[in-house]
PDB file of C-alpha atoms in Angstrom:
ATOM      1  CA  UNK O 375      16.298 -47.237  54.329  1.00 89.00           C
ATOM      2  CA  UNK O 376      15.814 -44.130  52.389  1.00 92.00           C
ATOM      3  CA  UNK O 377      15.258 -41.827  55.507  1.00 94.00           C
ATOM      4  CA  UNK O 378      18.773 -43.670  57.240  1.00 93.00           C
ATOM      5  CA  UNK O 379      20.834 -42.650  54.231  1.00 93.00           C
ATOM      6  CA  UNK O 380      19.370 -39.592  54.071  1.00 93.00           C
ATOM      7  CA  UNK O 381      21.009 -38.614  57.534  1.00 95.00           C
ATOM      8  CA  UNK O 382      23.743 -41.095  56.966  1.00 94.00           C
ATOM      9  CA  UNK O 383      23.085 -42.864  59.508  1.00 95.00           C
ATOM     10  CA  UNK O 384      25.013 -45.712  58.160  1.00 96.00           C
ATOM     11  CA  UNK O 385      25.072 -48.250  61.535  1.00 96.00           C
ATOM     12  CA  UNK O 386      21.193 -48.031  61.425  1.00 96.00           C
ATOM     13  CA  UNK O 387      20.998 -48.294  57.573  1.00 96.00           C
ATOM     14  CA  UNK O 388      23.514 -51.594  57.343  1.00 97.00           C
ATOM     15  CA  UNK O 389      20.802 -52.922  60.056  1.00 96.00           C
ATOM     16  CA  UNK O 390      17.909 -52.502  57.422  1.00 97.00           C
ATOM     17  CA  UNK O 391      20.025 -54.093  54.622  1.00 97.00           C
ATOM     18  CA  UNK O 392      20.682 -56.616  56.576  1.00 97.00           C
ATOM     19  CA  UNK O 393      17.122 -56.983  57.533  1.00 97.00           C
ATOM     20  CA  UNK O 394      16.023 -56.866  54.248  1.00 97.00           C
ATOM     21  CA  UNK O 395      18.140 -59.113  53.197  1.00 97.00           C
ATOM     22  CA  UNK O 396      17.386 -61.956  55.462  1.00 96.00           C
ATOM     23  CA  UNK O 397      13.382 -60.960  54.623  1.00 97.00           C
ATOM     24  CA  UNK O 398      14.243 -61.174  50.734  1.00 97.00           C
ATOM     25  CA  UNK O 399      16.230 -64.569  51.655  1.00 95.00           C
ATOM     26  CA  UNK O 400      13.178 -66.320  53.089  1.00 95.00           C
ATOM     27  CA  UNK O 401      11.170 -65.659  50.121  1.00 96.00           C
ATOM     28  CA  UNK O 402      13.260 -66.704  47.648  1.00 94.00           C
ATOM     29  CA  UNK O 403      14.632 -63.152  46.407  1.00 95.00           C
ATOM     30  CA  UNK O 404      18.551 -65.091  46.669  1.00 95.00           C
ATOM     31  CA  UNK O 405      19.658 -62.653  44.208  1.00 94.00           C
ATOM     32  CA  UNK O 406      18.718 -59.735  45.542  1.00 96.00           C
ATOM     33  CA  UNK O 407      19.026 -60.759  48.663  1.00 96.00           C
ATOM     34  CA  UNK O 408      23.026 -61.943  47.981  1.00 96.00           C
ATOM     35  CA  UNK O 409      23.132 -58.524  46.539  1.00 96.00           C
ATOM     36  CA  UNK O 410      21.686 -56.541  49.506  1.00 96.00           C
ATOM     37  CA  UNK O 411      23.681 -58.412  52.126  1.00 97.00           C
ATOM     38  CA  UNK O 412      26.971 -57.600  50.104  1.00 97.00           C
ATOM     39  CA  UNK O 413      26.189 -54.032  50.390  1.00 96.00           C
ATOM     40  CA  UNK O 414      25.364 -54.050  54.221  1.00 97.00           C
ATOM     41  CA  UNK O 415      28.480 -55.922  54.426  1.00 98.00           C
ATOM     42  CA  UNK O 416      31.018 -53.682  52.773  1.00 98.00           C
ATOM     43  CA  UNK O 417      29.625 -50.615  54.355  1.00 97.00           C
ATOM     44  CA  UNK O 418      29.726 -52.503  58.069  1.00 98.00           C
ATOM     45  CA  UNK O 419      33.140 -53.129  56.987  1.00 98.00           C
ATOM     46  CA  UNK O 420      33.694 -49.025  55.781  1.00 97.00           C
ATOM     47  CA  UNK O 421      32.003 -48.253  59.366  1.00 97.00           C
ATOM     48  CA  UNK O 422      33.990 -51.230  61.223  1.00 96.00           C
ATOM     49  CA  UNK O 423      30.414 -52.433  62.645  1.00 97.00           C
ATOM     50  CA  UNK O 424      31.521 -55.769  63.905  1.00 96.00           C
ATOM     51  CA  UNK O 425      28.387 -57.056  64.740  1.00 95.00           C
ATOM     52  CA  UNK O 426      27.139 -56.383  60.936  1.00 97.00           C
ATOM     53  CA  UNK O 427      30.125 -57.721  59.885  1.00 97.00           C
ATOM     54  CA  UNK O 428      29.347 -61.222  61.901  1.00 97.00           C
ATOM     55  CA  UNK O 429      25.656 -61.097  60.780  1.00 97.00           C
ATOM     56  CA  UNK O 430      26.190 -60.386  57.073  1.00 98.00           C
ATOM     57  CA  UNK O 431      28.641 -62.858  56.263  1.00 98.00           C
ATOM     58  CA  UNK O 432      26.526 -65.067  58.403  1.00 97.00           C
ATOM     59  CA  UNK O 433      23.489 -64.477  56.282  1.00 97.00           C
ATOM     60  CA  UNK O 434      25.331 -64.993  53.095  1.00 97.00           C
ATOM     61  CA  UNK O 435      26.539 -68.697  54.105  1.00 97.00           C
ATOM     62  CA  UNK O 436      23.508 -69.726  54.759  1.00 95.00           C
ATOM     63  CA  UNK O 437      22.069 -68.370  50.704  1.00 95.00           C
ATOM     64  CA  UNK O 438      25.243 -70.568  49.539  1.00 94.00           C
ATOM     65  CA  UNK O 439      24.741 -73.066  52.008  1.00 89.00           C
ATOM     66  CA  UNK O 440      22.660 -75.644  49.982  1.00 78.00           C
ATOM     67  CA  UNK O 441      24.295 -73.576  46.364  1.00 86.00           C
ATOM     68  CA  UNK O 442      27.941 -73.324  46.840  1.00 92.00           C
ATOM     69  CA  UNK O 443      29.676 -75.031  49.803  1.00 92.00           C
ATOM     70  CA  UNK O 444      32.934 -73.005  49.047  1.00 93.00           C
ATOM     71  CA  UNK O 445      31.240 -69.923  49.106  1.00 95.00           C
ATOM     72  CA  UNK O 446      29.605 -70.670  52.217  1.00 96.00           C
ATOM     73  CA  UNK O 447      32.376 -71.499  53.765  1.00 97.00           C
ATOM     74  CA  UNK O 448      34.575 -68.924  52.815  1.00 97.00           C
ATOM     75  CA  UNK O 449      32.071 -66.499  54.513  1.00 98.00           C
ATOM     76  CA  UNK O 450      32.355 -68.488  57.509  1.00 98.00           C
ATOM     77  CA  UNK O 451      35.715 -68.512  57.574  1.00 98.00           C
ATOM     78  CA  UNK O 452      35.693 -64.996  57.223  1.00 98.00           C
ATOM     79  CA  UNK O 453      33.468 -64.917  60.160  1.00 98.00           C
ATOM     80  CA  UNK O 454      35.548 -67.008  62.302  1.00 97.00           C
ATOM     81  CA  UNK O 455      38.390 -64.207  61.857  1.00 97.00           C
ATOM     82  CA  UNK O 456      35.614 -62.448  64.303  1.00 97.00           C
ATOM     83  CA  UNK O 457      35.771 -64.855  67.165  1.00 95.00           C
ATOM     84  CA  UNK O 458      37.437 -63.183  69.961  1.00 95.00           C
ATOM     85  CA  UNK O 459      34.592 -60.130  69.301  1.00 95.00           C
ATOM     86  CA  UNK O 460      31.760 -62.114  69.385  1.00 93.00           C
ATOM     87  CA  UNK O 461      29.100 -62.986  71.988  1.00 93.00           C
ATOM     88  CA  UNK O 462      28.466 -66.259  73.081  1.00 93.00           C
ATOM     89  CA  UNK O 463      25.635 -67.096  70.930  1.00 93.00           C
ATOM     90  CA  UNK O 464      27.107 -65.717  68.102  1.00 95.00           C
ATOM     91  CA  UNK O 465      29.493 -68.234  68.382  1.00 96.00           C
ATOM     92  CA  UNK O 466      27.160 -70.515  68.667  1.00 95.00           C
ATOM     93  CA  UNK O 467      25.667 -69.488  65.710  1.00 95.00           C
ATOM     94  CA  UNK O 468      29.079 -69.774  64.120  1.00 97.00           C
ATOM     95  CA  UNK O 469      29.808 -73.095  64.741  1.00 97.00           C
ATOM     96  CA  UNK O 470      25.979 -74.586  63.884  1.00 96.00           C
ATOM     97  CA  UNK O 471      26.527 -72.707  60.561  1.00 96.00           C
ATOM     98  CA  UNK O 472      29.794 -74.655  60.245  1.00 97.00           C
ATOM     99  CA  UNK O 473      27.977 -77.742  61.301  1.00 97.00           C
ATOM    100  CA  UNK O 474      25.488 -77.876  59.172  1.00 95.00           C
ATOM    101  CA  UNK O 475      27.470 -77.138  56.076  1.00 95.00           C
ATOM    102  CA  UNK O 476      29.727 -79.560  56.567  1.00 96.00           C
ATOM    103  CA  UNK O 477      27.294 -81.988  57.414  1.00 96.00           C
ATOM    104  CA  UNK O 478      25.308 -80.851  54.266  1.00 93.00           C
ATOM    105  CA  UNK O 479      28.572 -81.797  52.224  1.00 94.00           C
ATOM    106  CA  UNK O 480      29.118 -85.351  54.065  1.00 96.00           C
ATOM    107  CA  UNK O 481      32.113 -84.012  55.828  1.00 97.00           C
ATOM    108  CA  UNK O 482      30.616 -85.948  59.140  1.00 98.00           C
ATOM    109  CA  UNK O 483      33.586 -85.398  61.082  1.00 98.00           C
ATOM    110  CA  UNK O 484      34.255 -81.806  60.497  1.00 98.00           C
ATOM    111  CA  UNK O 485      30.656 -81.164  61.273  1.00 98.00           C
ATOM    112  CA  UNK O 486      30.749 -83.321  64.438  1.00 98.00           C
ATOM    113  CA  UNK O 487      33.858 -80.759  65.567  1.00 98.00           C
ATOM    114  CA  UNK O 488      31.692 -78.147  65.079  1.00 98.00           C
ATOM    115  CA  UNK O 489      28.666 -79.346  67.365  1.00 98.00           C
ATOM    116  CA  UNK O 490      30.854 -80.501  69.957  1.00 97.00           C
ATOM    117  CA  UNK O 491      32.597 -77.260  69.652  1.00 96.00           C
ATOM    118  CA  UNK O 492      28.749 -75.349  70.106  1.00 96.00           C
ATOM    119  CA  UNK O 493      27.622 -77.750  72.744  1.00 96.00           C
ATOM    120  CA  UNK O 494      30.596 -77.026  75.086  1.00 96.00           C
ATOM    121  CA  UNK O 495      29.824 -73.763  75.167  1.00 95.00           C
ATOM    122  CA  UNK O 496      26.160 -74.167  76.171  1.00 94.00           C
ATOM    123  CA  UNK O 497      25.278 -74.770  79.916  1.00 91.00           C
ATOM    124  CA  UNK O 498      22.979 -77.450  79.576  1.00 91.00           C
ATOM    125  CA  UNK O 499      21.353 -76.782  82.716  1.00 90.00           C
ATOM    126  CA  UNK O 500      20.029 -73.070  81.599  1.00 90.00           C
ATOM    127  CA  UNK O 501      19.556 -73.680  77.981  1.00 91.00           C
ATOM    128  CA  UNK O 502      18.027 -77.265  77.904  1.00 91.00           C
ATOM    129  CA  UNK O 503      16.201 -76.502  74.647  1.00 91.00           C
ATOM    130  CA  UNK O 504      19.417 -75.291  72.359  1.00 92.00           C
ATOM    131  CA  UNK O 505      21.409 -78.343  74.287  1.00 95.00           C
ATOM    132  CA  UNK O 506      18.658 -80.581  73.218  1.00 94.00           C
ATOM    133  CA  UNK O 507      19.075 -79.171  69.800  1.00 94.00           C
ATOM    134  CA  UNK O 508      22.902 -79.563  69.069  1.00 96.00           C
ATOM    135  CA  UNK O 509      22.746 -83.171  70.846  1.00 97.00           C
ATOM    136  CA  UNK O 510      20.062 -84.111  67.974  1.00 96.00           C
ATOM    137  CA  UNK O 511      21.931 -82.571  65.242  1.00 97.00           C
ATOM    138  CA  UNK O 512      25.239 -84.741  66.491  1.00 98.00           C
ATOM    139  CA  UNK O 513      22.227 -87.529  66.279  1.00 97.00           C
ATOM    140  CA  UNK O 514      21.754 -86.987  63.065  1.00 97.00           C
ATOM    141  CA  UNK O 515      24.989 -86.657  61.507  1.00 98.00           C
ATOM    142  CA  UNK O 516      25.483 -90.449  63.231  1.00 98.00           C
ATOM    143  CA  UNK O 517      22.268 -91.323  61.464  1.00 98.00           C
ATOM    144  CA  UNK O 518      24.060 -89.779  58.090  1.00 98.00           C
ATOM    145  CA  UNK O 519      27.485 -92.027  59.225  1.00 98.00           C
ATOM    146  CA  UNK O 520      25.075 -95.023  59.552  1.00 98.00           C
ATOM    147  CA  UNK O 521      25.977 -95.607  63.184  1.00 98.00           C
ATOM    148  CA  UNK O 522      22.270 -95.918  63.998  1.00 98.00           C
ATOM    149  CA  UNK O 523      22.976 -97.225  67.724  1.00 98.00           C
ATOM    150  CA  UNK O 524      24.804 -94.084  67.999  1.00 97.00           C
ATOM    151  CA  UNK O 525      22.240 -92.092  66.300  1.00 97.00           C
ATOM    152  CA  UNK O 526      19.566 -93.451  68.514  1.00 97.00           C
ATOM    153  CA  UNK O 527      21.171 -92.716  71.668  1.00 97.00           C
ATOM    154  CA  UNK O 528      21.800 -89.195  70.514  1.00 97.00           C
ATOM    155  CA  UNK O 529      17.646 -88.456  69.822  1.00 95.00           C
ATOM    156  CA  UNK O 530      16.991 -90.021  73.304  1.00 95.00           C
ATOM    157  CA  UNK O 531      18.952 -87.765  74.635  1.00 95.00           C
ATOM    158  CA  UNK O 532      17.754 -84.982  72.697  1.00 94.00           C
ATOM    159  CA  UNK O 533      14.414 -85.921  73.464  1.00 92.00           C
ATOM    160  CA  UNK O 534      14.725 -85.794  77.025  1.00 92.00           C
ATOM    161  CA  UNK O 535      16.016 -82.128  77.066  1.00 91.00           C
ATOM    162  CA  UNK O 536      13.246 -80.792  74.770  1.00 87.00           C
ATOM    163  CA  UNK O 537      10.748 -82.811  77.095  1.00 86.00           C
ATOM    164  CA  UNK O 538      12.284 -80.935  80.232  1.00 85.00           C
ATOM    165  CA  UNK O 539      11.801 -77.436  78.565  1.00 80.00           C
ATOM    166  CA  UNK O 540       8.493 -78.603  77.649  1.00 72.00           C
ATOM    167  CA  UNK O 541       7.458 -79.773  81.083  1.00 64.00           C
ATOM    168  CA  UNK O 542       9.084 -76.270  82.270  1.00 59.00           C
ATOM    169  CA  UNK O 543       6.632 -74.114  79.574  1.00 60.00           C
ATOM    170  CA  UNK O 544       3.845 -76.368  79.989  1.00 58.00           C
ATOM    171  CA  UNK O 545       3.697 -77.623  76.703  1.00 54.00           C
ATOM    172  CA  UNK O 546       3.471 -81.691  75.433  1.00 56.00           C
ATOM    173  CA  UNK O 547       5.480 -83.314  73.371  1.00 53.00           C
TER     174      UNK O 547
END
């Protein structure tokens, strides 16, 4: 960090904050970590670095995820101003963040928008392990609505596409 501002290299240096700040996030550090990823945020927004943009407010959703739903969800809405610029699995990224905060906040239908949204983007027949994924998390927000056939079905399903990327990397489940 210190070597990036010293040549202003201020796309590379937004990178590190944003680094740091996810590292500071996973061990606890939310303060300083909230604090970081502002920073990287408003200078990605000084240097209009999209990407950083995306990532930061990204990151910060996910501190207030389980703190502050509003917050969170303000940055995601923010985020979603982004959605004709980003890549595909940013979006999907996107809309499992949006997911899993509204599923967090018993908002059940909201958050099954968002998976459905993320699962018809993904080809299930390239990415069977992220399909596999957003199929169980629809699962599990039926489990949450207590429609436990549903719910059920959902896993199965799940199941099956995590066992064919098993079978595919050798690996048992």
């Amino acid at each position: 960090i210190p070597v990036a501002k010293r040549i202003k290299a201020k796309k590379t240096l937004t990178s590190f904050y944003l680094l740091k700040g996810r590292s500071l996030t996973q061990k606890g550090e939310l303060n300083t970590a909230t604090e970081l990823l502002q920073h990287c945020l408003d200078l990605s927004k000084e240097i209009n670095y999209t990407t950083n943009i995306y990532q930061s407010l990204l990151a910060l959703s996910s501190i207030y995820q389980e703190l502050n739903t509003a917050f969170s969800l303000n940055y995601l809405n923010q985020a979603y101003k982004l959605i004709d610029k980003l890549s595909l699995e940013a979006k999907n990224s996107l809309y499992t963040a949006f997911g899993n905060t509204y599923r967090n906040i018993g908002k059940y239908d909201s958050a099954l928008y968002f998976y459905n949204k993320n699962i018809s983007l993904i080809n299930k027949d390239v990415d069977k392990m992220h399909y596999g994924a957003m199929v169980g998390n629809i699962g599990n927000v039926y489990l949450d609505m207590g429609r436990y056939d549903e719910a059920l079905e959902k896993q199965f399903e799940s199941l099956k596409y995590f066992k064919m990327t098993s079978d595919s990397l050798d690996i048992e489940i």
